[in-house]
Amino acid sequence: MIDLFVIKVGGNVIDNPALLDTFLQQFSKIQGKKILIHGGGKIATRIGDKLGIESKYVDGRRITDADTIDVVTMVYGGLVNKQLVAKLQANGCNAIGMTGADANIIPAVKRPVKEIDYGFVGDIDNDQVQSAPLKALLEANLTPVFASLTHDGKGQILNTNADTIASALAIAMSKVYNVRLIYCFEKKGVLHDAQDDNAVINLIDRQIYNELLADGVLTDGILPKLNNAFAAIESGVSEVLIGHADDVLSNTSETVAGTLIR
């Protein structure tokens, strides 16, 4: 039996008011303990543009310079986080907004400069994530809502990938609870055919994964998610699910609409 759902909502959902409202309504109906993780990159880009701060990317990854870390801190930890918390309260979910700096839950280190200087980007050591403060909040019937920000322990906020934060939190909390990590995005799950949104593969284990890989079914876009999923499972997470944001409630049950990975 799953005791805790760690749920990451994708940026395309955050950026679409109708999709977001549906997701939050469904999320609020989930029974039991749950944690939500979000980013907000497109909103940060729009606000940065208004402030005259240009967004820079390398291979799709944001370069977080001194001006940009101020913008993402304001947007992720302030605007987006507090709007989500307020909307969850309106749906009867007693949420509390957080970053990795709060209660020292997710310390990180600034990514070393190699070929590319990503700036104020944080890398997480999963062994350093603090489960005790989160357990106290969950046992008090609060729902933590994490912006994708960590800290270096020296006063510096760091921009950190939301998928990575979700995985790190799920791994840490798996020492306390049976955890299902759920990645919610705009697809219904892992697909047999990338052009057919209804061709969902409902269950994948290592053997099935290797068969799909050999048959060339899996596209480049889904491979990182699956690799992260198996890494989380190998680190103690009971199950990982990849599915559509609209199906988040059904995907906390035994009969899933998305792809369950074990």
XYZ file of C-alpha atoms in Angstrom:
262
model
C 0.000 0.000 0.000
C 1.299 3.459 -0.939
C 1.617 5.850 2.038
C 2.865 8.955 0.214
C 2.502 10.416 -3.268
C 5.305 12.693 -4.493
C 3.926 14.499 -7.542
C 5.732 16.738 -10.017
C 3.601 18.883 -12.329
C 5.089 19.911 -15.672
C 5.649 23.411 -16.979
C 3.101 23.114 -19.792
C 0.432 22.564 -17.123
C 1.646 25.437 -14.927
C 1.500 27.716 -17.980
C -2.081 26.772 -18.959
C -4.717 28.167 -16.528
C -7.442 25.698 -17.553
C -5.164 22.652 -17.322
C -3.754 23.915 -14.026
C -7.181 24.450 -12.430
C -8.253 20.917 -13.402
C -5.000 19.474 -12.089
C -5.277 21.285 -8.731
C -8.884 20.189 -8.289
C -7.866 16.573 -8.890
C -4.733 16.866 -6.750
C -6.791 18.222 -3.844
C -9.025 15.125 -3.915
C -6.116 12.729 -3.411
C -6.553 11.014 -0.065
C -3.643 10.705 2.323
C -0.192 12.262 2.321
C 1.133 14.054 -0.747
C 3.864 16.462 -1.847
C 3.750 18.686 -4.953
C 6.808 19.938 -6.881
C 6.703 22.614 -9.593
C 8.847 24.886 -11.722
C 7.634 27.841 -13.750
C 10.221 28.447 -16.459
C 7.986 30.036 -19.086
C 6.557 32.491 -16.562
C 10.087 33.361 -15.403
C 11.072 33.983 -19.020
C 8.107 36.318 -19.603
C 8.754 38.311 -16.432
C 12.478 38.431 -17.152
C 11.711 39.861 -20.590
C 9.578 42.579 -18.994
C 12.483 43.429 -16.692
C 14.958 43.485 -19.570
C 16.690 40.285 -18.407
C 17.308 37.993 -21.360
C 16.903 34.234 -20.877
C 19.872 32.211 -22.098
C 19.841 28.462 -22.794
C 22.350 25.801 -23.795
C 20.848 22.527 -25.073
C 17.519 23.522 -23.560
C 18.974 24.190 -20.110
C 18.656 27.656 -18.576
C 21.837 29.564 -17.770
C 21.176 31.044 -14.326
C 23.351 34.142 -13.997
C 23.145 36.661 -11.136
C 20.147 38.518 -12.592
C 18.359 35.312 -13.568
C 18.618 33.716 -10.116
C 16.802 36.764 -8.739
C 14.040 36.334 -11.322
C 13.563 32.592 -10.812
C 13.599 33.024 -7.029
C 10.864 35.645 -7.275
C 8.813 33.680 -9.794
C 9.212 30.086 -8.606
C 9.396 30.701 -4.865
C 7.051 33.687 -4.821
C 4.522 34.206 -7.599
C 3.952 30.631 -8.818
C 4.379 28.911 -5.458
C 2.003 31.188 -3.569
C -0.586 31.135 -6.342
C -0.560 27.322 -6.232
C -0.860 27.311 -2.441
C -3.770 29.779 -2.518
C -5.593 27.749 -5.188
C -5.062 24.536 -3.233
C -6.490 26.204 -0.122
C -9.529 27.181 -2.194
C -9.912 23.496 -3.086
C -9.781 22.391 0.553
C -6.147 21.229 0.525
C -4.133 22.666 3.429
C -0.922 23.409 1.544
C 2.305 25.053 2.660
C 4.701 26.644 0.164
C 8.381 25.722 0.392
C 11.789 25.723 -1.266
C 14.729 23.449 -0.570
C 16.154 26.149 1.716
C 13.210 25.923 4.123
C 14.061 23.754 7.144
C 17.290 22.911 5.266
C 15.379 20.144 3.490
C 17.334 20.188 0.214
C 20.917 21.415 0.492
C 22.780 21.433 -2.805
C 26.095 22.420 -4.349
C 26.601 24.908 -7.160
C 27.261 22.997 -10.349
C 30.998 23.015 -11.151
C 32.056 24.872 -14.274
C 33.221 22.477 -16.998
C 32.608 23.133 -20.694
C 29.606 25.302 -19.757
C 29.056 27.640 -16.822
C 25.406 27.111 -15.853
C 25.652 29.775 -13.149
C 23.629 29.442 -9.965
C 22.353 25.918 -10.636
C 22.211 23.381 -7.820
C 23.126 19.690 -7.876
C 21.655 17.503 -5.135
C 23.289 14.750 -3.112
C 20.305 12.526 -2.305
C 21.892 11.466 0.999
C 21.765 15.092 2.213
C 17.989 15.541 1.790
C 16.298 15.900 5.172
C 13.212 13.708 5.644
C 12.439 14.520 9.312
C 11.046 18.080 8.819
C 8.905 16.874 5.909
C 7.573 13.948 7.917
C 6.554 16.376 10.688
C 4.631 18.517 8.200
C 2.941 15.517 6.610
C 1.966 14.076 9.987
C 0.420 17.476 10.801
C -1.807 16.981 7.713
C -0.073 19.703 5.714
C 0.706 19.325 2.002
C 4.160 20.710 1.108
C 4.373 22.501 -2.257
C 8.005 22.805 -3.397
C 9.332 25.367 -5.837
C 12.336 24.129 -7.814
C 14.892 25.995 -5.695
C 17.581 24.661 -3.362
C 20.390 26.352 -1.385
C 24.109 25.952 -0.810
C 24.138 26.372 2.996
C 26.079 29.615 2.615
C 23.170 31.904 1.846
C 22.870 31.337 -1.894
C 19.639 30.151 -3.536
C 20.198 27.738 -6.453
C 17.981 26.957 -9.431
C 17.442 23.178 -9.575
C 15.595 20.952 -12.020
C 12.091 20.140 -10.745
C 12.229 16.509 -11.953
C 15.450 16.071 -9.987
C 13.929 17.610 -6.843
C 10.906 15.306 -7.121
C 13.155 12.259 -7.419
C 15.366 13.381 -4.514
C 12.375 13.989 -2.237
C 10.811 10.650 -3.189
C 14.057 8.804 -2.442
C 14.479 10.553 0.927
C 10.876 9.927 1.972
C 11.065 6.268 0.891
C 13.027 5.694 4.121
C 9.856 6.634 6.025
C 6.937 5.745 3.714
C 6.044 3.559 0.760
C 6.290 6.172 -2.015
C 4.801 6.474 -5.478
C 6.574 9.175 -7.491
C 4.294 10.634 -10.180
C 5.435 12.771 -13.105
C 2.455 14.675 -14.559
C 2.801 16.201 -18.008
C 0.813 16.673 -21.253
C 1.029 13.045 -22.456
C -1.017 10.120 -21.132
C 2.079 8.072 -20.354
C 4.796 6.116 -22.126
C 3.434 5.352 -25.605
C 3.820 2.362 -27.949
C 3.454 4.881 -30.766
C 4.626 8.465 -30.175
C 1.999 9.690 -32.674
C -0.910 7.935 -30.880
C -1.729 9.525 -27.527
C -3.953 6.586 -26.599
C -1.289 3.895 -27.129
C -0.310 3.899 -23.449
C 1.902 1.176 -22.008
C 0.317 0.671 -18.583
C 3.146 -1.260 -16.887
C 6.899 -1.324 -17.409
C 9.467 -3.311 -15.467
C 13.139 -3.827 -16.304
C 12.420 -6.782 -18.612
C 9.682 -4.937 -20.520
C 11.891 -1.833 -20.692
C 14.744 -3.798 -22.281
C 12.324 -5.354 -24.800
C 10.861 -1.955 -25.747
C 14.360 -0.534 -26.092
C 15.445 -3.398 -28.352
C 12.319 -2.969 -30.504
C 12.975 0.772 -30.919
C 9.616 1.712 -29.371
C 11.005 4.290 -26.949
C 11.799 7.781 -28.246
C 14.647 9.990 -27.060
C 12.262 12.288 -25.188
C 10.936 9.606 -22.836
C 14.260 7.843 -22.161
C 15.522 10.327 -19.514
C 12.232 10.005 -17.617
C 12.473 6.213 -17.646
C 16.125 6.253 -16.613
C 15.258 8.590 -13.724
C 12.333 6.348 -12.807
C 14.457 3.212 -12.539
C 17.149 5.120 -10.640
C 14.515 6.197 -8.095
C 13.213 2.643 -7.738
C 16.740 1.304 -7.254
C 17.145 3.892 -4.449
C 14.063 2.744 -2.515
C 11.020 4.346 -4.174
C 8.246 1.746 -4.451
C 6.743 2.869 -7.769
C 7.064 5.611 -10.376
C 4.207 6.692 -12.619
C 4.327 8.827 -15.765
C 0.978 10.207 -16.920
C -1.260 13.083 -17.939
C -1.933 15.848 -15.432
C -5.700 15.362 -15.905
C -5.340 11.776 -14.643
C -3.479 12.558 -11.429
C -6.317 11.400 -9.173
C -6.854 8.083 -10.957
C -3.091 7.603 -11.048
C -3.005 7.446 -7.253
C -5.156 4.312 -7.398
C -4.316 0.726 -8.302
C -6.014 1.065 -11.706
C -3.806 3.626 -13.394
C -4.430 5.587 -16.593
C -0.728 6.262 -17.169
C 2.413 4.130 -17.137
C 3.359 2.478 -13.850
C 7.034 1.589 -13.475
C 8.131 -1.042 -10.974
